[in-house]
Amino acid sequence: MSVLGLKVIVIGGGIGGMAAARALALRGASVTLLEQAEAITEVGAGLQVSPNGFAVLDALGLGDELAAGSVRADAISLRDYRRGEVLRLNLGRLANRHYYFTHRADLIGLLARGARDAGVRIRLLQRVERVEPGDRPRVHTANGATLEADLVIGADGLHSRLRPELNGADKPRFTGQVAWRAIVPNHAGRPAEAWVHMAPGRHLVSYPLRGGSALNLVAVQERKDWTEEGWNHQDDPDNLRAVFDDFGPEAQDMLARVEEVHLWGLFRHPVARTWQRGHCALLGDAAHPTLPFLAQGASMALEDAWALADELAATDGIDAGLAAYQARREARARKVINAATGNAWKYHLRSAPVRFAAHAALKLGGTLAPSAMLHQFDWLYDHDETARP
């Protein structure tokens, strides 16, 4: 079908929402994006855009700008928390070298400009209270307004207002892990590499941002109790340093520079059973939230955004297009989520003999067959959602 003139409301001004809005507007849809915040901004945090996510940005005409404002990754280094490097994945061996470390605010800003340039109307301070699916779905906002459209897209994250309308309520399960996030100066001149320091029950991820001037830190600890979900809880940097005080000098140097840090609990949400009904659709975390252990949250949202617009443009009718979108995306989303979940225990091996054996196996594999170690991720990084299946 042609999406020319299709009236679309996108709920949520994050990565997936902005990308879907631009993708549909470029195809001729009339798109309004509702964002509850007073400005399109993101607090300080980094993220990784792997080649599969970059493929979508490039197809949206934003690839060059993303590359210019980001750090292109050279390697991923798995490191023992005290003994140094265990396995080095040289990203220069990838067929597609477009793997970037970027600041979330920079990516959101790029997508917002791209959406506006495509004709998307971005309305701020629009908190959605309720969505009514149907042939003409309705969106009810907190200020008393009711908006109608041909299609409503819920790109509103973990606490989506649309997801319960399509699936009913679900209860997230605490994973037994919490994470801190911080950005510190890159005084040591760290190269364009992501380092993962692995330890019993903990790990620390770090990589450079913004031309190498800063380092993004994500530190994860296994813990029994947590009450609040979300990642915007400010914590004392000394609490972070105390949990990781047995790490080696590399980590201590980074942690010593932390002046502001946020802490959040990691919760496991099931993949939504129903992604679409009544001319409404979910994408990104609203449909399939993932844990941050494969660095695929942003790229999965980008892939969803492209696939949704692509299927609507290629399929006869909104209902058929949305059904094709879920069929196209669900199996891949589940595979990525399962892979991310599996990485957590690999990073956190508690038994010293088991950890020694596992790290020795990784080091041997990296020495004898470095290409094979890297190409185990071909299914992930070589995927191009912009190439029709």
CSV table of C-alpha atoms in Angstrom, one decimal:
chain,number,residue,atom,x,y,z
A,1,MET,CA,0.0,0.0,0.0
A,2,SER,CA,1.0,3.6,-0.3
A,3,VAL,CA,1.5,5.4,3.0
A,4,LEU,CA,1.1,8.7,1.2
A,5,GLY,CA,-1.2,10.9,3.3
A,6,LEU,CA,-1.5,8.3,6.0
A,7,LYS,CA,-2.1,10.0,9.3
A,8,VAL,CA,0.3,8.6,11.9
A,9,ILE,CA,0.8,9.4,15.6
A,10,VAL,CA,4.1,8.2,17.2
A,11,ILE,CA,4.2,8.1,21.0
A,12,GLY,CA,7.7,8.6,22.3
A,13,GLY,CA,10.6,10.8,21.2
A,14,GLY,CA,13.4,8.3,21.7
A,15,ILE,CA,15.5,6.5,19.1
A,16,GLY,CA,12.9,4.1,17.8
A,17,GLY,CA,10.1,6.7,17.7
A,18,MET,CA,12.2,9.4,15.9
A,19,ALA,CA,13.5,6.8,13.4
A,20,ALA,CA,10.0,5.5,12.7
A,21,ALA,CA,8.7,9.0,12.3
A,22,ARG,CA,11.3,9.9,9.7
A,23,ALA,CA,11.0,6.6,7.9
A,24,LEU,CA,7.2,7.1,7.5
A,25,ALA,CA,7.4,10.8,6.7
A,26,LEU,CA,9.9,10.1,3.9
A,27,ARG,CA,7.4,7.8,2.4
A,28,GLY,CA,4.7,10.4,2.4
A,29,ALA,CA,2.9,9.8,5.7
A,30,SER,CA,1.6,12.8,7.8
A,31,VAL,CA,3.4,12.1,11.1
A,32,THR,CA,2.9,13.7,14.5
A,33,LEU,CA,5.2,12.7,17.3
A,34,LEU,CA,4.1,13.1,20.9
A,35,GLU,CA,6.8,13.5,23.6
A,36,GLN,CA,6.0,14.0,27.2
A,37,ALA,CA,9.3,15.9,28.0
A,38,GLU,CA,9.6,19.7,27.6
A,39,ALA,CA,12.5,19.3,25.2
A,40,ILE,CA,14.1,16.6,23.0
A,41,THR,CA,17.1,15.9,25.3
A,42,GLU,CA,18.8,13.0,26.9
A,43,VAL,CA,20.9,12.9,30.0
A,44,GLY,CA,24.5,12.0,29.7
A,45,ALA,CA,24.9,8.4,28.5
A,46,GLY,CA,26.7,6.6,25.8
A,47,LEU,CA,25.6,3.8,23.5
A,48,GLN,CA,26.9,1.6,20.8
A,49,VAL,CA,25.6,1.5,17.2
A,50,SER,CA,26.7,-1.7,15.6
A,51,PRO,CA,26.7,-2.2,11.8
A,52,ASN,CA,23.1,-3.5,11.7
A,53,GLY,CA,21.9,-0.3,13.4
A,54,PHE,CA,24.1,1.9,11.2
A,55,ALA,CA,22.5,0.3,8.1
A,56,VAL,CA,19.2,1.8,9.1
A,57,LEU,CA,20.6,5.2,9.9
A,58,ASP,CA,22.4,5.2,6.5
A,59,ALA,CA,19.2,4.2,4.7
A,60,LEU,CA,17.5,7.1,6.4
A,61,GLY,CA,20.1,9.5,5.1
A,62,LEU,CA,21.7,10.1,8.5
A,63,GLY,CA,24.7,7.8,8.3
A,64,ASP,CA,27.4,10.3,7.4
A,65,GLU,CA,26.4,12.7,10.2
A,66,LEU,CA,26.3,9.9,12.7
A,67,ALA,CA,29.8,8.8,11.7
A,68,ALA,CA,31.2,12.3,11.8
A,69,GLY,CA,30.0,12.9,15.4
A,70,SER,CA,30.9,9.5,16.8
A,71,VAL,CA,34.0,7.4,17.6
A,72,ARG,CA,34.4,4.5,15.2
A,73,ALA,CA,35.2,1.4,17.2
A,74,ASP,CA,38.4,-0.5,16.5
A,75,ALA,CA,38.0,-3.4,19.0
A,76,ILE,CA,36.1,-5.0,21.8
A,77,SER,CA,38.4,-6.3,24.6
A,78,LEU,CA,37.3,-8.8,27.2
A,79,ARG,CA,39.5,-8.4,30.2
A,80,ASP,CA,39.9,-10.1,33.6
A,81,TYR,CA,39.3,-7.6,36.3
A,82,ARG,CA,42.8,-8.0,37.7
A,83,ARG,CA,45.0,-9.8,35.0
A,84,GLY,CA,44.2,-7.8,31.9
A,85,GLU,CA,43.1,-8.8,28.4
A,86,VAL,CA,41.6,-12.2,27.8
A,87,LEU,CA,40.1,-11.9,24.3
A,88,ARG,CA,40.4,-9.1,21.7
A,89,LEU,CA,37.9,-8.9,18.9
A,90,ASN,CA,39.4,-6.8,16.2
A,91,LEU,CA,36.5,-5.0,14.5
A,92,GLY,CA,38.7,-4.1,11.6
A,93,ARG,CA,38.1,-7.7,10.4
A,94,LEU,CA,34.4,-7.0,10.0
A,95,ALA,CA,33.2,-6.8,6.4
A,96,ASN,CA,31.2,-3.7,7.5
A,97,ARG,CA,33.4,-1.4,9.7
A,98,HIS,CA,30.5,0.9,10.7
A,99,TYR,CA,30.6,0.2,14.4
A,100,TYR,CA,30.3,3.4,16.5
A,101,PHE,CA,30.4,4.6,20.0
A,102,THR,CA,28.2,7.7,20.4
A,103,HIS,CA,26.5,9.9,23.0
A,104,ARG,CA,22.8,9.1,23.3
A,105,ALA,CA,22.0,12.8,23.2
A,106,ASP,CA,23.8,13.2,20.0
A,107,LEU,CA,21.9,10.4,18.3
A,108,ILE,CA,18.6,11.7,19.6
A,109,GLY,CA,19.4,15.2,18.3
A,110,LEU,CA,20.4,13.8,14.9
A,111,LEU,CA,17.2,11.8,14.6
A,112,ALA,CA,15.0,14.8,15.8
A,113,ARG,CA,16.6,17.0,13.1
A,114,GLY,CA,16.0,14.3,10.6
A,115,ALA,CA,12.4,13.9,11.6
A,116,ARG,CA,11.7,17.6,11.4
A,117,ASP,CA,13.4,17.9,8.0
A,118,ALA,CA,11.1,15.1,6.7
A,119,GLY,CA,8.1,17.1,7.9
A,120,VAL,CA,7.3,15.4,11.2
A,121,ARG,CA,5.5,17.6,13.7
A,122,ILE,CA,7.0,17.1,17.1
A,123,ARG,CA,4.8,18.1,20.0
A,124,LEU,CA,6.3,18.4,23.4
A,125,LEU,CA,4.7,18.2,26.9
A,126,GLN,CA,2.3,15.6,25.6
A,127,ARG,CA,1.9,12.9,28.2
A,128,VAL,CA,-0.3,10.1,26.9
A,129,GLU,CA,-2.8,8.6,29.4
A,130,ARG,CA,-4.5,6.0,27.3
A,131,VAL,CA,-4.8,4.6,23.7
A,132,GLU,CA,-7.9,3.1,22.1
A,133,PRO,CA,-7.1,0.7,19.3
A,134,GLY,CA,-9.5,0.6,16.4
A,135,ASP,CA,-10.0,1.5,12.7
A,136,ARG,CA,-9.4,5.1,13.8
A,137,PRO,CA,-7.3,4.7,17.0
A,138,ARG,CA,-7.5,7.4,19.6
A,139,VAL,CA,-4.8,8.8,21.9
A,140,HIS,CA,-5.9,10.5,25.1
A,141,THR,CA,-3.4,12.9,26.7
A,142,ALA,CA,-3.1,14.2,30.2
A,143,ASN,CA,-4.2,17.7,29.2
A,144,GLY,CA,-7.6,16.4,28.1
A,145,ALA,CA,-7.0,16.2,24.4
A,146,THR,CA,-8.1,13.3,22.2
A,147,LEU,CA,-6.3,12.7,19.0
A,148,GLU,CA,-7.3,10.4,16.1
A,149,ALA,CA,-5.1,8.8,13.4
A,150,ASP,CA,-5.0,6.1,10.9
A,151,LEU,CA,-2.1,4.5,12.8
A,152,VAL,CA,-0.7,4.8,16.3
A,153,ILE,CA,2.9,3.6,17.1
A,154,GLY,CA,3.9,3.0,20.7
A,155,ALA,CA,7.6,3.7,20.9
A,156,ASP,CA,7.3,4.7,24.5
A,157,GLY,CA,9.6,2.3,26.2
A,158,LEU,CA,9.4,0.1,29.2
A,159,HIS,CA,6.4,1.9,30.6
A,160,SER,CA,4.4,2.0,27.4
A,161,ARG,CA,0.8,3.2,27.5
A,162,LEU,CA,0.0,1.2,24.4
A,163,ARG,CA,1.5,-2.2,25.4
A,164,PRO,CA,-1.1,-3.0,28.1
A,165,GLU,CA,-3.9,-2.1,25.7
A,166,LEU,CA,-2.6,-4.8,23.4
A,167,ASN,CA,-1.3,-7.4,25.9
A,168,GLY,CA,-2.8,-6.7,29.3
A,169,ALA,CA,-0.6,-6.0,32.3
A,170,ASP,CA,2.6,-7.9,32.9
A,171,LYS,CA,4.8,-8.0,35.9
A,172,PRO,CA,8.5,-7.4,35.3
A,173,ARG,CA,11.0,-9.6,37.1
A,174,PHE,CA,14.1,-8.3,38.8
A,175,THR,CA,17.1,-10.0,37.3
A,176,GLY,CA,19.2,-9.8,40.5
A,177,GLN,CA,21.4,-7.2,38.9
A,178,VAL,CA,21.9,-3.4,39.2
A,179,ALA,CA,23.9,-1.1,37.0
A,180,TRP,CA,25.6,2.3,37.4
A,181,ARG,CA,26.1,4.7,34.5
A,182,ALA,CA,28.6,7.5,34.4
A,183,ILE,CA,30.7,9.6,32.0
A,184,VAL,CA,34.2,10.6,32.9
A,185,PRO,CA,37.1,12.5,31.1
A,186,ASN,CA,39.4,10.4,29.0
A,187,HIS,CA,42.6,11.8,30.5
A,188,ALA,CA,44.5,8.6,29.7
A,189,GLY,CA,43.9,8.8,26.0
A,190,ARG,CA,42.1,5.5,25.8
A,191,PRO,CA,41.9,4.1,22.2
A,192,ALA,CA,38.7,3.5,20.3
A,193,GLU,CA,37.9,0.2,22.1
A,194,ALA,CA,35.2,-1.1,24.3
A,195,TRP,CA,36.7,-2.8,27.4
A,196,VAL,CA,34.7,-5.3,29.4
A,197,HIS,CA,36.3,-6.0,32.8
A,198,MET,CA,34.9,-9.3,34.0
A,199,ALA,CA,34.8,-10.3,37.7
A,200,PRO,CA,32.9,-12.6,40.1
A,201,GLY,CA,29.3,-11.3,40.1
A,202,ARG,CA,30.3,-8.0,38.4
A,203,HIS,CA,31.5,-6.4,35.3
A,204,LEU,CA,32.6,-3.0,34.0
A,205,VAL,CA,32.1,-1.7,30.5
A,206,SER,CA,34.0,1.4,29.2
A,207,TYR,CA,34.4,3.0,25.8
A,208,PRO,CA,35.3,6.5,24.5
A,209,LEU,CA,32.8,9.2,23.3
A,210,ARG,CA,32.8,12.5,21.5
A,211,GLY,CA,36.1,12.4,19.7
A,212,GLY,CA,37.7,10.4,22.5
A,213,SER,CA,37.4,13.3,25.0
A,214,ALA,CA,35.2,11.3,27.4
A,215,LEU,CA,34.6,7.7,28.5
A,216,ASN,CA,31.3,6.1,29.0
A,217,LEU,CA,31.1,3.7,32.0
A,218,VAL,CA,28.5,1.0,32.8
A,219,ALA,CA,29.1,-1.1,35.9
A,220,VAL,CA,26.9,-4.1,36.7
A,221,GLN,CA,26.7,-5.9,40.1
A,222,GLU,CA,24.6,-8.9,41.1
A,223,ARG,CA,22.4,-8.1,44.1
A,224,LYS,CA,19.5,-9.7,45.8
A,225,ASP,CA,17.2,-6.7,46.3
A,226,TRP,CA,15.9,-3.7,44.3
A,227,THR,CA,12.6,-1.9,44.5
A,228,GLU,CA,12.5,0.7,41.8
A,229,GLU,CA,12.7,0.2,38.0
A,230,GLY,CA,14.3,2.9,35.9
A,231,TRP,CA,17.8,4.3,35.5
A,232,ASN,CA,17.6,7.9,36.7
A,233,HIS,CA,18.3,7.3,40.4
A,234,GLN,CA,21.4,9.3,41.4
A,235,ASP,CA,23.9,7.5,43.6
A,236,ASP,CA,27.0,8.4,45.6
A,237,PRO,CA,30.1,7.7,43.4
A,238,ASP,CA,31.8,6.2,46.5
A,239,ASN,CA,29.2,3.4,46.6
A,240,LEU,CA,30.2,2.5,43.0
A,241,ARG,CA,33.9,2.6,43.9
A,242,ALA,CA,33.4,0.4,47.0
A,243,VAL,CA,31.7,-2.3,45.0
A,244,PHE,CA,34.6,-2.4,42.5
A,245,ASP,CA,37.5,-1.7,44.8
A,246,ASP,CA,39.2,-5.0,44.1
A,247,PHE,CA,39.5,-4.3,40.4
A,248,GLY,CA,43.0,-3.6,38.9
A,249,PRO,CA,44.6,-0.2,38.1
A,250,GLU,CA,42.9,0.2,34.7
A,251,ALA,CA,39.5,0.2,36.3
A,252,GLN,CA,40.5,2.2,39.4
A,253,ASP,CA,41.8,5.0,37.3
A,254,MET,CA,38.5,5.3,35.6
A,255,LEU,CA,36.4,5.0,38.7
A,256,ALA,CA,38.5,7.6,40.5
A,257,ARG,CA,37.2,10.2,38.0
A,258,VAL,CA,33.5,9.6,38.6
A,259,GLU,CA,31.8,12.7,40.0
A,260,GLU,CA,28.2,11.9,39.1
A,261,VAL,CA,26.6,8.5,38.7
A,262,HIS,CA,23.1,7.0,38.2
A,263,LEU,CA,22.0,3.6,39.4
A,264,TRP,CA,19.2,1.5,38.2
A,265,GLY,CA,17.8,-2.0,38.6
A,266,LEU,CA,17.7,-4.4,35.7
A,267,PHE,CA,14.3,-6.0,35.2
A,268,ARG,CA,13.3,-8.7,32.7
A,269,HIS,CA,10.1,-8.0,30.8
A,270,PRO,CA,8.7,-10.7,28.5
A,271,VAL,CA,8.6,-10.1,24.8
A,272,ALA,CA,5.1,-8.8,24.0
A,273,ARG,CA,2.8,-11.5,22.6
A,274,THR,CA,0.9,-9.0,20.5
A,275,TRP,CA,2.8,-6.2,18.8
A,276,GLN,CA,0.0,-4.9,16.7
A,277,ARG,CA,-3.8,-4.7,16.7
A,278,GLY,CA,-6.5,-2.2,15.8
A,279,HIS,CA,-4.2,0.0,13.7
A,280,CYS,CA,-1.7,0.3,16.6
A,281,ALA,CA,1.8,-1.1,16.8
A,282,LEU,CA,4.7,-1.4,19.3
A,283,LEU,CA,8.4,-1.1,18.6
A,284,GLY,CA,11.7,-1.1,20.5
A,285,ASP,CA,11.6,-1.5,24.2
A,286,ALA,CA,7.8,-1.3,24.3
A,287,ALA,CA,7.6,-4.6,22.4
A,288,HIS,CA,10.8,-6.4,23.4
A,289,PRO,CA,13.0,-4.8,26.1
A,290,THR,CA,16.5,-6.3,26.3
A,291,LEU,CA,19.2,-6.3,28.9
A,292,PRO,CA,22.3,-4.2,28.1
A,293,PHE,CA,24.8,-7.1,27.7
A,294,LEU,CA,25.0,-7.2,23.9
A,295,ALA,CA,24.7,-3.4,23.3
A,296,GLN,CA,21.8,-3.8,21.0
A,297,GLY,CA,18.9,-1.7,22.4
A,298,ALA,CA,19.4,1.2,20.0
A,299,SER,CA,20.1,-1.0,17.0
A,300,MET,CA,17.0,-3.1,17.6
A,301,ALA,CA,14.8,0.0,17.8
A,302,LEU,CA,16.3,1.2,14.6
A,303,GLU,CA,15.7,-2.1,12.9
A,304,ASP,CA,12.1,-2.1,14.1
A,305,ALA,CA,11.5,1.4,12.8
A,306,TRP,CA,12.7,0.6,9.3
A,307,ALA,CA,10.8,-2.8,9.1
A,308,LEU,CA,7.5,-1.2,10.3
A,309,ALA,CA,7.7,1.6,7.6
A,310,ASP,CA,8.9,-0.9,5.0
A,311,GLU,CA,6.1,-3.4,5.5
A,312,LEU,CA,3.4,-0.8,5.6
A,313,ALA,CA,4.7,0.5,2.3
A,314,ALA,CA,5.0,-2.9,0.7
A,315,THR,CA,1.8,-4.7,2.0
A,316,ASP,CA,-1.8,-4.1,1.1
A,317,GLY,CA,-3.6,-2.5,4.0
A,318,ILE,CA,-2.6,-1.4,7.5
A,319,ASP,CA,-3.7,-4.6,9.2
A,320,ALA,CA,-1.7,-6.8,6.8
A,321,GLY,CA,1.3,-4.5,7.0
A,322,LEU,CA,1.4,-4.5,10.8
A,323,ALA,CA,1.0,-8.3,10.9
A,324,ALA,CA,3.9,-8.6,8.4
A,325,TYR,CA,6.0,-6.3,10.6
A,326,GLN,CA,5.6,-8.5,13.6
A,327,ALA,CA,6.3,-11.7,11.6
A,328,ARG,CA,9.4,-10.1,10.2
A,329,ARG,CA,10.9,-8.9,13.5
A,330,GLU,CA,9.8,-11.2,16.4
A,331,ALA,CA,12.1,-14.1,15.9
A,332,ARG,CA,15.2,-11.9,15.5
A,333,ALA,CA,14.3,-9.8,18.6
A,334,ARG,CA,13.9,-12.9,20.7
A,335,LYS,CA,17.3,-14.3,19.5
A,336,VAL,CA,19.0,-11.0,20.3
A,337,ILE,CA,17.4,-10.9,23.8
A,338,ASN,CA,18.4,-14.5,24.6
A,339,ALA,CA,22.0,-13.8,23.5
A,340,ALA,CA,22.1,-10.7,25.7
A,341,THR,CA,20.7,-12.5,28.7
A,342,GLY,CA,23.3,-15.3,28.2
A,343,ASN,CA,26.2,-12.8,28.3
A,344,ALA,CA,25.5,-11.8,31.9
A,345,TRP,CA,26.6,-15.1,33.5
A,346,LYS,CA,29.6,-15.4,31.2
A,347,TYR,CA,30.9,-12.1,32.5
A,348,HIS,CA,30.1,-12.9,36.1
A,349,LEU,CA,31.7,-16.4,36.7
A,350,ARG,CA,32.2,-16.7,40.5
A,351,SER,CA,34.2,-19.9,40.8
A,352,ALA,CA,37.9,-19.2,40.4
A,353,PRO,CA,38.7,-22.5,38.6
A,354,VAL,CA,35.7,-22.2,36.3
A,355,ARG,CA,36.6,-18.6,35.5
A,356,PHE,CA,40.3,-19.5,34.9
A,357,ALA,CA,39.3,-22.3,32.5
A,358,ALA,CA,36.8,-20.2,30.6
A,359,HIS,CA,39.2,-17.3,30.2
A,360,ALA,CA,41.9,-19.6,29.1
A,361,ALA,CA,39.6,-21.1,26.5
A,362,LEU,CA,38.8,-17.6,25.2
A,363,LYS,CA,42.4,-16.6,25.1
A,364,LEU,CA,43.3,-19.8,23.2
A,365,GLY,CA,40.5,-19.3,20.7
A,366,GLY,CA,41.5,-15.7,20.2
A,367,THR,CA,45.1,-16.8,19.5
A,368,LEU,CA,44.5,-19.8,17.2
A,369,ALA,CA,41.3,-18.6,15.4
A,370,PRO,CA,40.8,-14.9,15.9
A,371,SER,CA,38.5,-14.6,12.8
A,372,ALA,CA,36.3,-17.4,14.0
A,373,MET,CA,35.9,-15.7,17.4
A,374,LEU,CA,34.7,-12.5,15.7
A,375,HIS,CA,32.6,-14.1,13.0
A,376,GLN,CA,30.4,-15.9,15.6
A,377,PHE,CA,28.6,-12.5,15.6
A,378,ASP,CA,28.0,-12.4,11.8
A,379,TRP,CA,24.3,-13.3,12.4
A,380,LEU,CA,24.0,-10.1,14.4
A,381,TYR,CA,26.2,-7.5,12.7
A,382,ASP,CA,25.8,-8.6,9.1
A,383,HIS,CA,22.0,-8.3,9.3
A,384,ASP,CA,20.7,-5.5,7.1
A,385,GLU,CA,17.1,-4.7,7.8
A,386,THR,CA,17.0,-2.3,4.9
A,387,ALA,CA,17.4,-5.2,2.4
A,388,ARG,CA,14.0,-6.7,2.0
A,389,PRO,CA,13.9,-10.4,3.0
